[in-house]
């Protein structure tokens, strides 16, 4: 396949156009895309898809941006995706600055480098007139991060017009060249709200205090006896509440993320956590004066990602392993929580790849991306895509 002249040209396309690809990435990232506010970025991506001659270009009901490169046949149909949303709110300054080789901006890597990979791959395929047997559906998804709870990919694969037609799924999330994520990391996410009567810090002292109860719950969770294996994590990522320094709060709330490589361990962590919240409220309630009202903890499940695996001997994983080695890099199979969780849970072979380059400080305002050697990631992606959809027989 690599010996076909147009594929050879497409592979060198990425090196030749490295600077243009980086410029494109900067334009993408400058468009704010907070959770549930991805529209402007989706519209920008759909203009790109149209200008590159993709067909069936649309923004679907959920907000995903789609465009098709149709092969000889509609099947096999491979989804190639990256997520539009960032973890940052709408007020964030998304403008990109440069420092040496590094680009700095929130979301520049996660998933700015994935989004620009979609455009670069589509551009290389169209410019070099590569004709494929199967078809490629490029998708910028909404709702990958945090509270988005995979709503974009869920709609795409369960309710959208392409739902029953997708044969394989590839997504780009962040940088790198060795990582092949074929195992889906399961997670459960909660919002905990504790409310009480509230009052004056001096005059009403003795009333149960929601912040104190929340702190007791956090302390219990932080003391969770972690297993060595499988990797299991918890995070209290956001906390809020209270009125003023001299008020007993009426409300306190936190957002909690629980993850584990194995379902059984995730269930254990999950029940420990819910017990911890209940005990924390009970302990705080036990300090109240007779007749004071009780604190009421409310625990809402706000996100749940299924776990699962695309077997390492499935063609999609094998193409990815092979393509990585052809490019001189030793591949590494990996487990993570990405858009691929959803197709994996539906039995659709799915992997997530790094889109090349390096990055750091992900999910912080200091996030950076270095595009050096990005072309390796894009070459690998092209080889995997063509492995799955195949070159048209007469090309
Ligand atoms: Zn991401």
GROMACS .gro file of C-alpha atoms in nm, residues 62-350:
model
  289
   62UNK     CA    1  -2.665   1.679   1.900
   63UNK     CA    2  -2.410   1.925   1.755
   64UNK     CA    3  -2.153   1.687   1.606
   65UNK     CA    4  -1.994   1.801   1.280
   66UNK     CA    5  -1.985   1.534   1.006
   67UNK     CA    6  -1.837   1.498   0.658
   68UNK     CA    7  -1.793   1.194   0.432
   69UNK     CA    8  -1.525   1.080   0.192
   70UNK     CA    9  -1.715   0.822  -0.003
   71UNK     CA   10  -1.529   0.524  -0.143
   72UNK     CA   11  -1.643   0.272  -0.402
   73UNK     CA   12  -1.882   0.139  -0.141
   74UNK     CA   13  -2.035   0.275   0.178
   75UNK     CA   14  -1.891  -0.017   0.369
   76UNK     CA   15  -1.676  -0.073   0.550
   77UNK     CA   16  -1.758   0.264   0.705
   78UNK     CA   17  -1.485   0.398   0.935
   79UNK     CA   18  -1.552   0.691   1.166
   80UNK     CA   19  -1.246   0.912   1.215
   81UNK     CA   20  -1.308   1.157   1.496
   82UNK     CA   21  -1.176   1.411   1.743
   83UNK     CA   22  -1.365   1.603   2.008
   84UNK     CA   23  -1.469   1.965   1.967
   85UNK     CA   24  -1.517   2.047   2.335
   86UNK     CA   25  -1.264   2.161   2.592
   87UNK     CA   26  -1.284   2.139   2.971
   88UNK     CA   27  -1.271   2.519   2.999
   89UNK     CA   28  -1.563   2.758   3.049
   90UNK     CA   29  -1.677   3.019   2.798
   91UNK     CA   30  -1.499   3.303   2.981
   92UNK     CA   31  -1.160   3.139   2.921
   93UNK     CA   32  -0.910   3.318   2.698
   94UNK     CA   33  -0.854   3.065   2.417
   95UNK     CA   34  -0.606   3.275   2.220
   96UNK     CA   35  -0.287   3.092   2.128
   97UNK     CA   36   0.062   3.220   2.198
   98UNK     CA   37   0.395   3.077   2.085
   99UNK     CA   38   0.701   3.020   2.294
  100UNK     CA   39   0.988   2.867   2.097
  101UNK     CA   40   0.842   2.556   1.934
  102UNK     CA   41   0.557   2.540   2.181
  103UNK     CA   42   0.204   2.660   2.125
  104UNK     CA   43   0.028   2.764   2.444
  105UNK     CA   44  -0.349   2.772   2.494
  106UNK     CA   45  -0.617   2.587   2.687
  107UNK     CA   46  -0.725   2.296   2.465
  108UNK     CA   47  -0.437   2.336   2.217
  109UNK     CA   48  -0.350   1.970   2.256
  110UNK     CA   49  -0.675   1.827   2.397
  111UNK     CA   50  -0.815   1.814   2.146
  112UNK     CA   51  -0.683   2.083   1.914
  113UNK     CA   52  -0.424   1.847   1.772
  114UNK     CA   53  -0.693   1.584   1.709
  115UNK     CA   54  -0.922   1.828   1.528
  116UNK     CA   55  -0.646   1.952   1.302
  117UNK     CA   56  -0.553   1.590   1.231
  118UNK     CA   57  -0.904   1.539   1.083
  119UNK     CA   58  -0.854   1.832   0.850
  120UNK     CA   59  -0.496   1.737   0.757
  121UNK     CA   60  -0.596   1.377   0.679
  122UNK     CA   61  -0.899   1.478   0.475
  123UNK     CA   62  -0.688   1.735   0.289
  124UNK     CA   63  -0.411   1.484   0.212
  125UNK     CA   64  -0.659   1.223   0.086
  126UNK     CA   65  -0.845   1.474  -0.131
  127UNK     CA   66  -0.538   1.657  -0.263
  128UNK     CA   67  -0.360   1.338  -0.363
  129UNK     CA   68  -0.685   1.189  -0.498
  130UNK     CA   69  -0.663   0.869  -0.299
  131UNK     CA   70  -0.958   0.647  -0.390
  132UNK     CA   71  -1.075   0.405  -0.129
  133UNK     CA   72  -1.291   0.094  -0.132
  134UNK     CA   73  -1.482   0.167   0.190
  135UNK     CA   74  -1.582   0.512   0.317
  136UNK     CA   75  -1.454   0.749   0.582
  137UNK     CA   76  -1.690   0.951   0.800
  138UNK     CA   77  -1.500   1.240   0.963
  139UNK     CA   78  -1.663   1.361   1.283
  140UNK     CA   79  -1.591   1.640   1.530
  141UNK     CA   80  -1.781   1.523   1.837
  142UNK     CA   81  -1.941   1.728   2.114
  143UNK     CA   82  -1.949   1.636   2.481
  144UNK     CA   83  -1.640   1.421   2.523
  145UNK     CA   84  -1.511   1.602   2.829
  146UNK     CA   85  -1.653   1.598   3.179
  147UNK     CA   86  -2.024   1.652   3.200
  148UNK     CA   87  -2.063   1.604   2.828
  149UNK     CA   88  -2.071   1.233   2.920
  150UNK     CA   89  -1.996   1.125   2.561
  151UNK     CA   90  -2.327   1.270   2.442
  152UNK     CA   91  -2.192   1.338   2.092
  153UNK     CA   92  -2.058   0.995   2.014
  154UNK     CA   93  -2.358   0.838   2.189
  155UNK     CA   94  -2.595   1.021   1.958
  156UNK     CA   95  -2.380   0.944   1.653
  157UNK     CA   96  -2.373   0.571   1.717
  158UNK     CA   97  -2.714   0.508   1.871
  159UNK     CA   98  -2.959   0.761   1.723
  160UNK     CA   99  -2.796   0.952   1.435
  161UNK     CA  100  -2.852   0.868   1.066
  162UNK     CA  101  -2.527   0.673   1.046
  163UNK     CA  102  -2.591   0.484   1.369
  164UNK     CA  103  -2.629   0.130   1.238
  165UNK     CA  104  -2.381   0.168   0.951
  166UNK     CA  105  -2.051   0.222   1.133
  167UNK     CA  106  -1.808  -0.071   1.111
  168UNK     CA  107  -1.508   0.071   1.297
  169UNK     CA  108  -1.419   0.379   1.497
  170UNK     CA  109  -1.095   0.572   1.531
  171UNK     CA  110  -1.050   0.882   1.740
  172UNK     CA  111  -0.762   1.118   1.807
  173UNK     CA  112  -0.727   1.252   2.156
  174UNK     CA  113  -0.416   1.448   2.246
  175UNK     CA  114  -0.061   1.404   2.117
  176UNK     CA  115   0.186   1.119   2.092
  177UNK     CA  116   0.296   0.846   1.861
  178UNK     CA  117   0.326   0.523   2.058
  179UNK     CA  118  -0.008   0.506   2.237
  180UNK     CA  119  -0.290   0.287   2.104
  181UNK     CA  120  -0.586   0.298   2.340
  182UNK     CA  121  -0.787  -0.019   2.286
  183UNK     CA  122  -0.924  -0.060   2.638
  184UNK     CA  123  -1.194   0.168   2.770
  185UNK     CA  124  -1.150   0.295   3.120
  186UNK     CA  125  -1.480   0.294   3.305
  187UNK     CA  126  -1.580   0.588   3.519
  188UNK     CA  127  -1.864   0.716   3.734
  189UNK     CA  128  -1.916   1.081   3.811
  190UNK     CA  129  -2.124   1.236   4.083
  191UNK     CA  130  -2.249   1.571   4.202
  192UNK     CA  131  -2.300   1.577   4.576
  193UNK     CA  132  -2.512   1.850   4.732
  194UNK     CA  133  -2.555   1.886   5.106
  195UNK     CA  134  -2.808   2.137   5.231
  196UNK     CA  135  -2.911   2.253   5.576
  197UNK     CA  136  -3.081   2.544   5.750
  198UNK     CA  137  -2.777   2.776   5.760
  199UNK     CA  138  -2.736   3.055   6.011
  200UNK     CA  139  -2.503   3.289   6.196
  201UNK     CA  140  -2.155   3.152   6.263
  202UNK     CA  141  -2.161   3.270   6.626
  203UNK     CA  142  -2.527   3.300   6.711
  204UNK     CA  143  -2.636   2.971   6.554
  205UNK     CA  144  -2.323   2.769   6.625
  206UNK     CA  145  -2.416   2.406   6.670
  207UNK     CA  146  -2.635   2.387   6.361
  208UNK     CA  147  -2.508   2.112   6.127
  209UNK     CA  148  -2.275   2.267   5.870
  210UNK     CA  149  -2.290   2.144   5.507
  211UNK     CA  150  -1.929   2.246   5.434
  212UNK     CA  151  -1.808   2.057   5.740
  213UNK     CA  152  -2.006   1.752   5.631
  214UNK     CA  153  -1.865   1.778   5.279
  215UNK     CA  154  -1.512   1.806   5.417
  216UNK     CA  155  -1.569   1.493   5.625
  217UNK     CA  156  -1.680   1.312   5.308
  218UNK     CA  157  -1.374   1.433   5.112
  219UNK     CA  158  -1.144   1.319   5.392
  220UNK     CA  159  -1.302   0.973   5.392
  221UNK     CA  160  -1.269   0.942   5.014
  222UNK     CA  161  -0.907   1.059   5.026
  223UNK     CA  162  -0.841   0.773   5.267
  224UNK     CA  163  -0.979   0.507   5.034
  225UNK     CA  164  -0.761   0.194   5.050
  226UNK     CA  165  -0.648   0.179   4.687
  227UNK     CA  166  -0.559  -0.156   4.535
  228UNK     CA  167  -0.217  -0.192   4.368
  229UNK     CA  168  -0.392  -0.333   4.066
  230UNK     CA  169  -0.598  -0.241   3.870
  231UNK     CA  170  -0.516   0.129   3.849
  232UNK     CA  171  -0.798   0.301   4.032
  233UNK     CA  172  -0.836   0.675   4.088
  234UNK     CA  173  -1.069   0.925   4.252
  235UNK     CA  174  -1.083   1.301   4.226
  236UNK     CA  175  -1.285   1.574   4.392
  237UNK     CA  176  -1.250   1.815   4.104
  238UNK     CA  177  -1.477   2.100   4.205
  239UNK     CA  178  -1.616   2.219   4.531
  240UNK     CA  179  -1.847   2.509   4.609
  241UNK     CA  180  -2.085   2.648   4.864
  242UNK     CA  181  -2.132   2.893   5.144
  243UNK     CA  182  -2.240   3.253   5.178
  244UNK     CA  183  -1.977   3.437   5.379
  245UNK     CA  184  -1.707   3.378   5.635
  246UNK     CA  185  -1.943   3.439   5.926
  247UNK     CA  186  -2.238   3.236   5.796
  248UNK     CA  187  -2.312   2.870   5.849
  249UNK     CA  188  -2.367   2.769   5.486
  250UNK     CA  189  -2.705   2.656   5.357
  251UNK     CA  190  -2.545   2.451   5.086
  252UNK     CA  191  -2.219   2.285   4.982
  253UNK     CA  192  -2.153   2.082   4.669
  254UNK     CA  193  -1.877   1.888   4.500
  255UNK     CA  194  -1.812   1.704   4.173
  256UNK     CA  195  -1.642   1.368   4.204
  257UNK     CA  196  -1.481   1.148   3.940
  258UNK     CA  197  -1.420   0.778   4.011
  259UNK     CA  198  -1.227   0.553   3.773
  260UNK     CA  199  -1.091   0.204   3.760
  261UNK     CA  200  -0.940  -0.034   3.511
  262UNK     CA  201  -1.177  -0.309   3.628
  263UNK     CA  202  -1.553  -0.295   3.675
  264UNK     CA  203  -1.552  -0.488   4.003
  265UNK     CA  204  -1.308  -0.242   4.157
  266UNK     CA  205  -1.505   0.055   4.026
  267UNK     CA  206  -1.818  -0.083   4.193
  268UNK     CA  207  -1.626  -0.123   4.520
  269UNK     CA  208  -1.495   0.234   4.505
  270UNK     CA  209  -1.841   0.353   4.410
  271UNK     CA  210  -2.012   0.200   4.712
  272UNK     CA  211  -1.732   0.316   4.944
  273UNK     CA  212  -1.782   0.669   4.817
  274UNK     CA  213  -2.159   0.669   4.859
  275UNK     CA  214  -2.124   0.523   5.208
  276UNK     CA  215  -1.866   0.793   5.289
  277UNK     CA  216  -2.110   1.070   5.200
  278UNK     CA  217  -2.384   0.915   5.411
  279UNK     CA  218  -2.151   0.862   5.710
  280UNK     CA  219  -2.015   1.215   5.678
  281UNK     CA  220  -2.366   1.361   5.693
  282UNK     CA  221  -2.456   1.131   5.985
  283UNK     CA  222  -2.146   1.239   6.181
  284UNK     CA  223  -2.218   1.606   6.119
  285UNK     CA  224  -2.584   1.555   6.211
  286UNK     CA  225  -2.475   1.386   6.533
  287UNK     CA  226  -2.322   1.715   6.651
  288UNK     CA  227  -2.645   1.913   6.613
  289UNK     CA  228  -2.848   2.050   6.902
  290UNK     CA  229  -3.181   1.888   6.989
  291UNK     CA  230  -3.450   2.012   6.754
  292UNK     CA  231  -3.210   2.135   6.482
  293UNK     CA  232  -3.300   2.014   6.131
  294UNK     CA  233  -3.094   1.740   5.966
  295UNK     CA  234  -2.851   1.788   5.681
  296UNK     CA  235  -2.970   1.618   5.366
  297UNK     CA  236  -2.707   1.487   5.127
  298UNK     CA  237  -2.814   1.445   4.765
  299UNK     CA  238  -2.592   1.224   4.547
  300UNK     CA  239  -2.659   1.243   4.171
  301UNK     CA  240  -2.489   1.028   3.912
  302UNK     CA  241  -2.403   1.280   3.637
  303UNK     CA  242  -2.183   1.064   3.421
  304UNK     CA  243  -2.114   0.703   3.352
  305UNK     CA  244  -1.871   0.564   3.100
  306UNK     CA  245  -1.877   0.197   3.019
  307UNK     CA  246  -1.557  -0.002   3.022
  308UNK     CA  247  -1.455  -0.273   2.772
  309UNK     CA  248  -1.195  -0.364   2.517
  310UNK     CA  249  -1.122  -0.393   2.146
  311UNK     CA  250  -0.924  -0.719   2.135
  312UNK     CA  251  -0.556  -0.674   2.055
  313UNK     CA  252  -0.587  -0.920   1.766
  314UNK     CA  253  -0.869  -0.729   1.595
  315UNK     CA  254  -0.772  -0.588   1.252
  316UNK     CA  255  -0.803  -0.228   1.373
  317UNK     CA  256  -0.554  -0.278   1.658
  318UNK     CA  257  -0.326  -0.486   1.437
  319UNK     CA  258  -0.315  -0.216   1.168
  320UNK     CA  259  -0.232   0.040   1.436
  321UNK     CA  260   0.046  -0.175   1.584
  322UNK     CA  261   0.190  -0.242   1.240
  323UNK     CA  262   0.172   0.121   1.125
  324UNK     CA  263   0.345   0.240   1.440
  325UNK     CA  264   0.631  -0.008   1.388
  326UNK     CA  265   0.666   0.079   1.017
  327UNK     CA  266   0.732   0.436   1.131
  328UNK     CA  267   1.007   0.320   1.364
  329UNK     CA  268   0.822   0.358   1.695
  330UNK     CA  269   0.746   0.081   1.944
  331UNK     CA  270   0.369   0.084   2.005
  332UNK     CA  271   0.209   0.069   2.347
  333UNK     CA  272  -0.143  -0.062   2.411
  334UNK     CA  273  -0.316   0.152   2.666
  335UNK     CA  274  -0.632   0.207   2.865
  336UNK     CA  275  -0.806   0.540   2.884
  337UNK     CA  276  -1.141   0.715   2.897
  338UNK     CA  277  -1.223   0.858   2.555
  339UNK     CA  278  -1.496   0.872   2.291
  340UNK     CA  279  -1.397   0.511   2.207
  341UNK     CA  280  -1.559   0.389   2.531
  342UNK     CA  281  -1.898   0.418   2.368
  343UNK     CA  282  -1.839   0.223   2.044
  344UNK     CA  283  -1.648  -0.039   2.244
  345UNK     CA  284  -1.952  -0.082   2.469
  346UNK     CA  285  -2.166  -0.131   2.155
  347UNK     CA  286  -1.932  -0.397   2.016
  348UNK     CA  287  -1.791  -0.170   1.741
  349UNK     CA  288  -1.411  -0.207   1.712
  350UNK     CA  289  -1.265   0.123   1.831
   0.00000   0.00000   0.00000
